[in-house]
Amino acid sequence: MPPEVRIAYEKALHDGAVKKRFVFNGEQFANEDAMPADIRKLCDDVMGVIENNGEVTIPNGKRSEPLLTKRELAVVALCAGGIVALILARLAMS
């Protein structure tokens, strides 16, 4: 550990106990037990997302379901086909 980091570390250890304070939407709480249950659950959920030394984890990108269903794809194809037909009809008239 570099000397300046070691000095800062030692100083932080000797300054006394760490005081935690929770602030949620501008309201301060002395500790987690002082929070209402719904706020505490929200904080726990947020902290559960943060892992790996403070880096926010990202889902692996695999989808459990397709982006569009077969019916939605059919609607998109029909709309696109209609637009193409209108463009071709317009070009044929000119």
Coordinates of C-alpha atoms in Angstrom, one line a residue:
M1 CA 0.0 0.0 0.0
P2 CA 1.5 3.4 -0.9
P3 CA 2.5 5.5 2.1
E4 CA 0.0 8.3 1.6
V5 CA -2.8 5.8 1.3
R6 CA -1.6 4.0 4.4
I7 CA -1.5 7.3 6.4
A8 CA -5.1 8.1 5.2
Y9 CA -6.2 4.6 6.2
E10 CA -4.6 4.8 9.6
K11 CA -6.1 8.3 10.2
A12 CA -9.6 7.0 9.3
L13 CA -9.3 4.1 11.7
H14 CA -8.2 6.3 14.6
D15 CA -10.8 9.1 14.1
G16 CA -13.4 7.0 15.8
A17 CA -16.5 5.0 14.8
V18 CA -18.1 5.4 11.5
K19 CA -21.4 7.2 11.7
K20 CA -24.0 6.1 9.1
R21 CA -27.0 8.2 8.3
F22 CA -29.7 7.3 5.7
V23 CA -31.4 10.0 3.7
F24 CA -34.4 9.1 1.5
N25 CA -36.3 11.8 -0.4
G26 CA -34.9 14.4 2.0
E27 CA -36.0 12.5 5.2
Q28 CA -33.1 11.5 7.5
F29 CA -33.0 8.2 9.4
A30 CA -30.5 7.4 12.2
N31 CA -30.3 3.7 11.1
E32 CA -32.0 1.1 9.0
D33 CA -34.4 0.1 11.8
A34 CA -35.7 3.7 12.0
M35 CA -36.9 3.5 8.4
P36 CA -40.5 2.4 7.5
A37 CA -40.8 -1.1 6.1
D38 CA -41.5 0.0 2.6
I39 CA -38.5 2.4 2.4
R40 CA -36.3 -0.2 4.0
K41 CA -37.4 -2.8 1.4
L42 CA -36.7 -0.3 -1.4
C43 CA -33.2 0.4 0.0
D44 CA -32.5 -3.3 0.3
D45 CA -33.6 -3.9 -3.3
V46 CA -31.3 -1.1 -4.5
M47 CA -28.4 -2.4 -2.5
G48 CA -29.1 -5.9 -3.9
V49 CA -28.5 -4.5 -7.4
I50 CA -25.1 -3.1 -6.5
E51 CA -22.5 -5.8 -6.5
N52 CA -18.8 -6.3 -7.4
N53 CA -17.1 -3.5 -5.5
G54 CA -19.8 -0.9 -6.2
E55 CA -20.3 -1.6 -9.9
V56 CA -23.9 -2.0 -11.0
T57 CA -24.5 -5.4 -12.5
I58 CA -26.1 -5.7 -15.9
P59 CA -28.3 -8.5 -17.0
N60 CA -26.6 -11.0 -19.3
G61 CA -28.7 -9.9 -22.3
K62 CA -30.5 -13.2 -22.8
R63 CA -34.3 -12.7 -23.2
S64 CA -36.6 -15.3 -21.9
E65 CA -39.2 -14.3 -24.5
P66 CA -39.0 -12.8 -28.0
L67 CA -39.2 -9.1 -28.6
L68 CA -42.3 -9.4 -30.7
T69 CA -44.9 -12.2 -30.8
K70 CA -45.8 -13.9 -34.1
R71 CA -49.1 -11.9 -34.2
E72 CA -47.2 -8.6 -33.7
L73 CA -44.8 -9.6 -36.5
A74 CA -47.7 -10.3 -38.8
V75 CA -49.2 -6.9 -38.1
V76 CA -45.8 -5.2 -38.7
A77 CA -45.5 -7.1 -42.0
L78 CA -49.0 -6.2 -43.1
C79 CA -48.4 -2.5 -42.3
A80 CA -45.1 -2.5 -44.2
G81 CA -46.6 -4.3 -47.1
G82 CA -49.4 -1.7 -47.2
I83 CA -47.0 1.1 -47.2
V84 CA -45.0 -0.4 -50.0
A85 CA -48.2 -1.0 -52.0
L86 CA -49.2 2.6 -51.6
I87 CA -45.7 3.8 -52.7
L88 CA -45.8 1.6 -55.8
A89 CA -49.3 2.7 -56.7
R90 CA -48.3 6.4 -56.3
L91 CA -45.2 5.8 -58.5
A92 CA -47.3 4.0 -61.2
M93 CA -49.7 6.9 -61.4
S94 CA -47.0 9.5 -62.1

